[in-house]
Coordinates of C-alpha atoms in Angstrom, one line a residue:
X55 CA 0.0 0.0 0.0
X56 CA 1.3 3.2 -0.9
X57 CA -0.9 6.3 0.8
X58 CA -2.6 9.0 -1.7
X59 CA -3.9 12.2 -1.0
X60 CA -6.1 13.5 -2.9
X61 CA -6.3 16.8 -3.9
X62 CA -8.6 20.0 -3.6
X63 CA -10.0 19.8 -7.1
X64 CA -10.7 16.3 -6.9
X65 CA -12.8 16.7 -3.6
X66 CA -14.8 19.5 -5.0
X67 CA -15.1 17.5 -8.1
X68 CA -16.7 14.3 -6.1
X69 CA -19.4 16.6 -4.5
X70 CA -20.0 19.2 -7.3
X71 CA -18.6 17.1 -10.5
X72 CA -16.5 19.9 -11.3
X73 CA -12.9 19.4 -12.1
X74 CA -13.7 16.7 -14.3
X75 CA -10.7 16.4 -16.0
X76 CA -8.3 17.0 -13.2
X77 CA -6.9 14.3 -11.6
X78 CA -4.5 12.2 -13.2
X79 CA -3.0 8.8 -12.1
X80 CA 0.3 7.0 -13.1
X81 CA 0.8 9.2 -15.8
X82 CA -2.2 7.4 -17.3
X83 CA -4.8 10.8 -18.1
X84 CA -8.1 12.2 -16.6
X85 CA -9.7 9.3 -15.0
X86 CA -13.5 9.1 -16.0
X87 CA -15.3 8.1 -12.6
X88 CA -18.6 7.2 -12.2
X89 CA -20.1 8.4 -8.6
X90 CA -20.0 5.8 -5.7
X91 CA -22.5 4.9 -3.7
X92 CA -21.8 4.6 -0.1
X93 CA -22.5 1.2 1.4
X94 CA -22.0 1.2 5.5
X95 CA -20.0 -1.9 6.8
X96 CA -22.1 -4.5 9.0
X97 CA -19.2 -5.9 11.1
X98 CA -16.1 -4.9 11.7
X99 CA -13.2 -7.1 13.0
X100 CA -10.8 -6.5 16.1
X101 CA -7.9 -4.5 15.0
X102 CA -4.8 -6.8 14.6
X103 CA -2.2 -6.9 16.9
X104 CA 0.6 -4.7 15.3
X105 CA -0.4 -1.2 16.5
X106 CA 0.6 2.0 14.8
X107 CA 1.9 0.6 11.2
X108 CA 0.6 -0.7 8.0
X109 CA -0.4 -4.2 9.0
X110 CA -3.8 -5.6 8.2
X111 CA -3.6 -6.8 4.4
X112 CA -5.4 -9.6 2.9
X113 CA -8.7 -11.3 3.8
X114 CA -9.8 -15.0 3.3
X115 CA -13.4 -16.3 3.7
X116 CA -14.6 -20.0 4.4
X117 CA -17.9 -20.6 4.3
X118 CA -19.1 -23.3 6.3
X119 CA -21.8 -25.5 4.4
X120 CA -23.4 -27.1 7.5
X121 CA -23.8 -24.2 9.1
X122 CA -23.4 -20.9 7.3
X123 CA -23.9 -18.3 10.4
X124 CA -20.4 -20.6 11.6
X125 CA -18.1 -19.8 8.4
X126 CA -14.8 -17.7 9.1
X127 CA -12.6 -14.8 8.2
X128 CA -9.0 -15.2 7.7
X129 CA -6.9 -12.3 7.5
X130 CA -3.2 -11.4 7.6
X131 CA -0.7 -9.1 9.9
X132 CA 1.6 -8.6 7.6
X133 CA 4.2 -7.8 10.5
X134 CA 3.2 -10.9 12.4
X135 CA 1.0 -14.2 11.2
X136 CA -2.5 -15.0 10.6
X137 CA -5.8 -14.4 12.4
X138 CA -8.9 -16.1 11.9
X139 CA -12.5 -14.3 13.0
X140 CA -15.4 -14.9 13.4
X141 CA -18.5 -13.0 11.4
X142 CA -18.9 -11.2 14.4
X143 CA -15.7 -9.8 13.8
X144 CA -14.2 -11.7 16.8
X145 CA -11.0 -13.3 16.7
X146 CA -10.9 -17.1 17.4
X147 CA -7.2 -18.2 16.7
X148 CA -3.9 -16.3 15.8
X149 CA -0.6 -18.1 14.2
X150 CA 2.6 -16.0 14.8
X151 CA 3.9 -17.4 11.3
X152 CA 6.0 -14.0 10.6
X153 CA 5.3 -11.4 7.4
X154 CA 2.6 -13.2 5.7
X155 CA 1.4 -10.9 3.2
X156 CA -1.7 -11.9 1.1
X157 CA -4.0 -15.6 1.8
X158 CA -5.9 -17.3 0.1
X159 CA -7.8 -20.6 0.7
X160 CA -9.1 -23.2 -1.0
X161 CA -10.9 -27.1 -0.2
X162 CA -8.6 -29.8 -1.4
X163 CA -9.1 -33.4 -1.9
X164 CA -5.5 -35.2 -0.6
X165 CA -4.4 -38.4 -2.1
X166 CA -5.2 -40.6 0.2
X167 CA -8.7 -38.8 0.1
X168 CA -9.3 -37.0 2.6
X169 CA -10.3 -33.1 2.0
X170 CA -9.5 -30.4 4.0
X171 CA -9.2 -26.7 3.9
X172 CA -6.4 -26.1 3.0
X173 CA -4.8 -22.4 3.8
X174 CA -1.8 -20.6 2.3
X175 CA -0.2 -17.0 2.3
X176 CA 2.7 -15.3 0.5
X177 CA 5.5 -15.3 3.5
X178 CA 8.0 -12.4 3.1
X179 CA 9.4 -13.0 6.4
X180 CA 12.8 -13.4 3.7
X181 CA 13.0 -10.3 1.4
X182 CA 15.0 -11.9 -1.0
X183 CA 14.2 -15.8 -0.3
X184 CA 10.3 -15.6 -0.8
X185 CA 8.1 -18.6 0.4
X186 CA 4.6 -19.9 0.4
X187 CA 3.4 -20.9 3.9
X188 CA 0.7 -23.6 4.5
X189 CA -1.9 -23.9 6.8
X190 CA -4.9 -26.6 7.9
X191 CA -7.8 -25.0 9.1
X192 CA -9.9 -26.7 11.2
X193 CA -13.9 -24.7 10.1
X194 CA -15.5 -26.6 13.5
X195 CA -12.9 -25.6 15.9
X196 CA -11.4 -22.4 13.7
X197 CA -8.4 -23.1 14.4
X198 CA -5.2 -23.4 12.2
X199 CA -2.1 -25.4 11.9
X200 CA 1.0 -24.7 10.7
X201 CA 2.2 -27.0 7.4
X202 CA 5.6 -25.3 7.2
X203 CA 6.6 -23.0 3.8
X204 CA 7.3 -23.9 0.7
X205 CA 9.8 -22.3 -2.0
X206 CA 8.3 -21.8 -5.3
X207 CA 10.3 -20.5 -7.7
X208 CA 13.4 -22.4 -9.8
X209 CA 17.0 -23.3 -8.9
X210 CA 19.2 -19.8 -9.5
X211 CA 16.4 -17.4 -9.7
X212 CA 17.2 -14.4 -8.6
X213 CA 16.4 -13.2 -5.4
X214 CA 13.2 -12.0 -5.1
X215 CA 10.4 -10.4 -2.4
X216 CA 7.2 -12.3 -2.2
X217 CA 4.0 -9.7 -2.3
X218 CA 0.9 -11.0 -4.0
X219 CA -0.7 -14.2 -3.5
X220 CA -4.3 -16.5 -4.7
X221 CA -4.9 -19.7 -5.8
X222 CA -6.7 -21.7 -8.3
X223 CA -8.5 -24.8 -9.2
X224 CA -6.0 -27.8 -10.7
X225 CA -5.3 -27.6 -14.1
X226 CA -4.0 -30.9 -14.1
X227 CA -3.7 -34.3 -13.0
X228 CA -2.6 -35.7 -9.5
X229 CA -3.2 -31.7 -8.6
X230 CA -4.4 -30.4 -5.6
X231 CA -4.8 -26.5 -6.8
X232 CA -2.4 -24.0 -8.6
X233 CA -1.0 -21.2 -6.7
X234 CA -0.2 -17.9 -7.8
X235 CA 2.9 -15.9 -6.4
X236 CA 3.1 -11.9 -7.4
X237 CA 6.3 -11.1 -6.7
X238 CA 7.0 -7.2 -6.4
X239 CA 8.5 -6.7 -9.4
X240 CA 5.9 -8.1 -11.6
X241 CA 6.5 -11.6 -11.8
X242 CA 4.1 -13.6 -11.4
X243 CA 5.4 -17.4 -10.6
X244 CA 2.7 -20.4 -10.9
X245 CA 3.6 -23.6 -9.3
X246 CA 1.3 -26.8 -8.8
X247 CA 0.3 -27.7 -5.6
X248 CA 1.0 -31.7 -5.1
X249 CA 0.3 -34.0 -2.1
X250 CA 4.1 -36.1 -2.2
X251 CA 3.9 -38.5 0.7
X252 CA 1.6 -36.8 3.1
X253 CA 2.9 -33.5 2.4
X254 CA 1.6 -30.3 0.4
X255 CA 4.4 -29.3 -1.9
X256 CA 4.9 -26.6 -4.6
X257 CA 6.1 -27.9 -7.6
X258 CA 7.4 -24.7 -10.0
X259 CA 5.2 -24.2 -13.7
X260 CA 5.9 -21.1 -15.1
X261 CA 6.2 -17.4 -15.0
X262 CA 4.3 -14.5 -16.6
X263 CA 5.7 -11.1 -16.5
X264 CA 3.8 -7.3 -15.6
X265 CA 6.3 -4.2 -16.0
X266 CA 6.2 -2.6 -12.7
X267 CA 5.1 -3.3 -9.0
X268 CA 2.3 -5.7 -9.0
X269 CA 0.4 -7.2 -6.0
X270 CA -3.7 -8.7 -6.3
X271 CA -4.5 -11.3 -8.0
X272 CA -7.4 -13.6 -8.1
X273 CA -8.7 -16.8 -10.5
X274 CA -11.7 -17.1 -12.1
X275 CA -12.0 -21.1 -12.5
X276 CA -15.0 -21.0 -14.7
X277 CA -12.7 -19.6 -17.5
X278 CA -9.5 -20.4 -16.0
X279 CA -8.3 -16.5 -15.8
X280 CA -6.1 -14.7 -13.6
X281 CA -6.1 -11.8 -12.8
X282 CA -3.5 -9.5 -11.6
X283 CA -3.3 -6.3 -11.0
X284 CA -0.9 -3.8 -11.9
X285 CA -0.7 -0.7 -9.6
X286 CA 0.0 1.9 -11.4
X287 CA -1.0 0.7 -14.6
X288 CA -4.5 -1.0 -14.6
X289 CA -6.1 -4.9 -14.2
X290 CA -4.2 -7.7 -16.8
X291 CA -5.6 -10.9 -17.4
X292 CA -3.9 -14.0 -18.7
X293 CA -5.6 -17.3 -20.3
X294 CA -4.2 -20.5 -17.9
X295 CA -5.3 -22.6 -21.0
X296 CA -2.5 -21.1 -22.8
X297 CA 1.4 -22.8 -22.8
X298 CA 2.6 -19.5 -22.4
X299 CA -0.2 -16.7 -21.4
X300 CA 0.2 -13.6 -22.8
X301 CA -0.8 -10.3 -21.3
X302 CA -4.3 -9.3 -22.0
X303 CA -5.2 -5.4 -20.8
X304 CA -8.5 -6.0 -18.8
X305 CA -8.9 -2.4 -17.6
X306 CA -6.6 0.6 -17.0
X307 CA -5.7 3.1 -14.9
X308 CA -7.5 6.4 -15.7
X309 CA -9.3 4.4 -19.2
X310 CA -13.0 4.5 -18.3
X311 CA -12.5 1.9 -15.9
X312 CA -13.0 4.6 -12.9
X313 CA -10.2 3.0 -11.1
X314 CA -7.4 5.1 -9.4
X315 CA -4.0 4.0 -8.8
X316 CA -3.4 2.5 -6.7
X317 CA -5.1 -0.8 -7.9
X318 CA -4.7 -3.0 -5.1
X319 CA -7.2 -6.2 -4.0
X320 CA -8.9 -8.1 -6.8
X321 CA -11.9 -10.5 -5.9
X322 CA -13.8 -12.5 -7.9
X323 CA -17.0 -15.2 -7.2
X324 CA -19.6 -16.4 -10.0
X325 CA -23.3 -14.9 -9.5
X326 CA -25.9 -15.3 -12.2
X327 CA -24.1 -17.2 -14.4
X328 CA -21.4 -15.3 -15.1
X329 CA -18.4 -14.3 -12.8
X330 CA -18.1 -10.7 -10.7
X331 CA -14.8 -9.4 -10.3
X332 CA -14.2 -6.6 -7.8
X333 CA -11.2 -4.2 -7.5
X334 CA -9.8 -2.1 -4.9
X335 CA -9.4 1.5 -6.5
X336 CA -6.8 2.3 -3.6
X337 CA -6.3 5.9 -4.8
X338 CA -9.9 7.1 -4.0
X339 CA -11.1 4.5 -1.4
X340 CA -13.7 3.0 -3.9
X341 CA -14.3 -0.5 -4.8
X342 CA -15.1 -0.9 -8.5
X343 CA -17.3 -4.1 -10.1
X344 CA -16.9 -5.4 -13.4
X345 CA -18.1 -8.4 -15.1
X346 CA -15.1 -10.8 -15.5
X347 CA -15.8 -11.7 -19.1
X348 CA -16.9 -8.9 -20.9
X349 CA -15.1 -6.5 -18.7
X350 CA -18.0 -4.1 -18.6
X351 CA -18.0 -1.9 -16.0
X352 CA -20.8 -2.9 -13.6
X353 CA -20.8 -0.2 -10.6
X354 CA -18.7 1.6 -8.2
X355 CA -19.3 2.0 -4.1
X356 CA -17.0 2.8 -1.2
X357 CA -17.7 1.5 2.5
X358 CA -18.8 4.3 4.8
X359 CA -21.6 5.5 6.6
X360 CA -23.7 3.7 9.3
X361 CA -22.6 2.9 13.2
X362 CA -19.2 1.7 12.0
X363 CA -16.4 3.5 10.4
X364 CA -15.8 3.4 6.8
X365 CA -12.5 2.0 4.8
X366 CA -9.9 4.0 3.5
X367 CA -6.1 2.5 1.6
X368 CA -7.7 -0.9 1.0
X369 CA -5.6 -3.1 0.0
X370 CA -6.9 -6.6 0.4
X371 CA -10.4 -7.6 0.0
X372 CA -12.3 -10.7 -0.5
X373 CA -16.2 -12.3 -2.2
X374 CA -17.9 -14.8 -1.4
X375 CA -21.4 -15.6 -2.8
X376 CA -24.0 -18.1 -0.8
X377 CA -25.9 -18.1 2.2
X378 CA -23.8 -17.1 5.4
X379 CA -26.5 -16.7 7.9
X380 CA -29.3 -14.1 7.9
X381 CA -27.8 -11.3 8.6
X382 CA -25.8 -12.1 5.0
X383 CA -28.3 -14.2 3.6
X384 CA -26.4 -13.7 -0.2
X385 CA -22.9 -13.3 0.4
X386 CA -20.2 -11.5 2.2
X387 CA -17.5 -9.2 1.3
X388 CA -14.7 -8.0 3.5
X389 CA -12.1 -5.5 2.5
X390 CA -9.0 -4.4 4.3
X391 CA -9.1 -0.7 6.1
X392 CA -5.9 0.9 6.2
X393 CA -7.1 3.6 8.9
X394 CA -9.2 2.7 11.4
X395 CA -7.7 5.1 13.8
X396 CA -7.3 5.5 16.7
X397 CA -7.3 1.9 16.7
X398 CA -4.8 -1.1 14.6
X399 CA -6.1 -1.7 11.4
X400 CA -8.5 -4.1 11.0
X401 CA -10.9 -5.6 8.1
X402 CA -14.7 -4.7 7.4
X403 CA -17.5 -7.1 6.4
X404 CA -20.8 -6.0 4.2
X405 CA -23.2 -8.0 2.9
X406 CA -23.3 -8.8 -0.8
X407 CA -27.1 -8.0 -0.8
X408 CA -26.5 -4.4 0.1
X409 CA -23.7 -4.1 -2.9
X410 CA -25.8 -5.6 -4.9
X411 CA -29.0 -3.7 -4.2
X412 CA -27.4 -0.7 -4.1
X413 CA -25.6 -0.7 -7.8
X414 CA -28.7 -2.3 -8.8
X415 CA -26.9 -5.6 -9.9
X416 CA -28.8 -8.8 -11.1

């Protein structure tokens, strides 16, 4: 996360929609914005442990099937380990597993098989050795266990700082998932995810490249895309059924897209038979919604308002779709808030009927 602030003209322009044409980002030209709607948070977690710094990053959601009201929150301090929560916002276990940066989680079927929820962050606790670190969680008792790290990228690569992390569905045989690894530079290193004698190992694929700094990413499995975004620049997406994806420019930086750099979080999840995708527009503390195949811009809202403090510097955020209770009887989305003064940072939970509602979605 890189802070922002915004200037005079572009206030007056949100409230007045003057100053149309004045704020430009990354060198990219006027951005065309579309006007938010505010959305107020539901829930808010407790504030990590890592006081006065940026900490709070990426959330993860697991949604409990047998009992929806039960699923969890996962969500990283990025100066010291893993937190899972509660939807009340409470916490209900803490790993001290060192500078995990972004998490993602997915169900996995293990070879002998068994399933299990299986848990796994980028871990930049070495700045130039980066590492993928593995967890079990444990949905009845919320709790998680450690599975060591794993190093992901070839023999004599250069070093390299982990940053970005997500996941996807196998894309081939004896697979458990794929996982995705940003590194800061642009990078972006896939490896296979393969259960090799009763232990979860990442076994290097390939690389794709991205010009400058680069940290969310996120896979849509129904057309086996990933996307990763650029900050400065904009959203890419590359084709997984391709030997060697190429870059394909999804939406950029000041391009119609409304999105301000930085572009930070990316979440996707399939609603009405196509796939959402949902991007953190860091620079003006929006959230913008797109449709993941036609890349049409679908609406634009930022968290604030209500009983509980708004967001602001998102960087991660998370979508899940599906009944998680009553009181998110659709789906659930939780984003990062990089100020929640006077407090830590901490991660805020709306439901996906009040999004959707309120941009009049489908």
């Amino acid at each position: 996360m890189r802070a922002r602030t915004l200037n005079a003209c572009f206030v007056l322009a949100l409230s007045l929609g003057g100053c149309a044409n004045a704020l430009s980002s990354g060198g990219s030209g006027a951005v065309s914005l579309w006007p938010a709607v505010d959305i107020p948070a539901q829930v808010e977690t407790a504030p990590v442990g890592t006081a006065r710094a940026d900490a709070a990053d990426d959330p993860a959601i697991w949604r409990n099937a047998a009992d929806p009201a039960a699923s969890l929150i996962l969500g990283t301090d990025k100066k010291a380990g893993l937190y899972v929560y509660g939807l009340d916002g409470q916490v209900r276990d803490f790993v001290a597993a060192g500078a995990l940066n972004n998490v993602d989680l997915r169900e996995i079927r293990r070879a002998d098989g068994s399933t299990m929820v299986l848990v796994a962050a980028s871990d930049r606790t070495d700045r130039a050795n980066p590492r993928v670190a593995m967890f079990a969680l444990d949905g009845a008792r919320a709790k998680l266990t450690a599975l060591g790290t794993q190093p992901f990228l070839p023999s004599g690569h250069a070093p390299a700082e982990a940053y970005g992390f997500c996941m996807g569905g196998p894309l081939g045989a004896d697979e458990l998932a794929r996982a995705y690894v940003v590194l800061k530079d642009g990078e972006v290193a896939e490896s296979r995810l393969i259960d090799r004698a009763g232990t979860i190992v990442a076994e290097y694929v390939r690389s794709m490249k991205l010009a400058t700094q680069s940290e969310g990413c996120v896979v849509d499995d129904q057309a086996r895309h990933l996307f990763v975004a650029e900050e400065d620049v904009g959203i890419w997406r590359f084709d997984l059924n391709e030997a060697q994806p190429q870059t394909q420019s999804f939406a950029r930086v000041g391009e119609e897209s409304s999105l301000v750099a930085d572009v930070e979080g990316l979440a996707a999840a399939r609603a009405n038979g196509r796939t959402i995708l949902v991007a953190s527009s860091q620079g003006e503390n929006a959230y913008v919604v797109f449709d993941a195949g036609s890349g049409a811009r679908l609406g634009r809202f930022r968290i604030a308002g209500g009983s509980i403090d708004g967001t602001s510097d998102t960087d991660g955020i998370e979508l899940a779709l599906g009944d998680f209770g009553p009181q998110w009887p659709e789906g659930l989305f939780v984003a990062q808030d990089g100020n929640n003064a006077p407090e830590a940072q901490n991660f805020k939970l709306l439901s996906w009927q009040a999004i959707r509602t309120a941009l009049e979605l489908e």
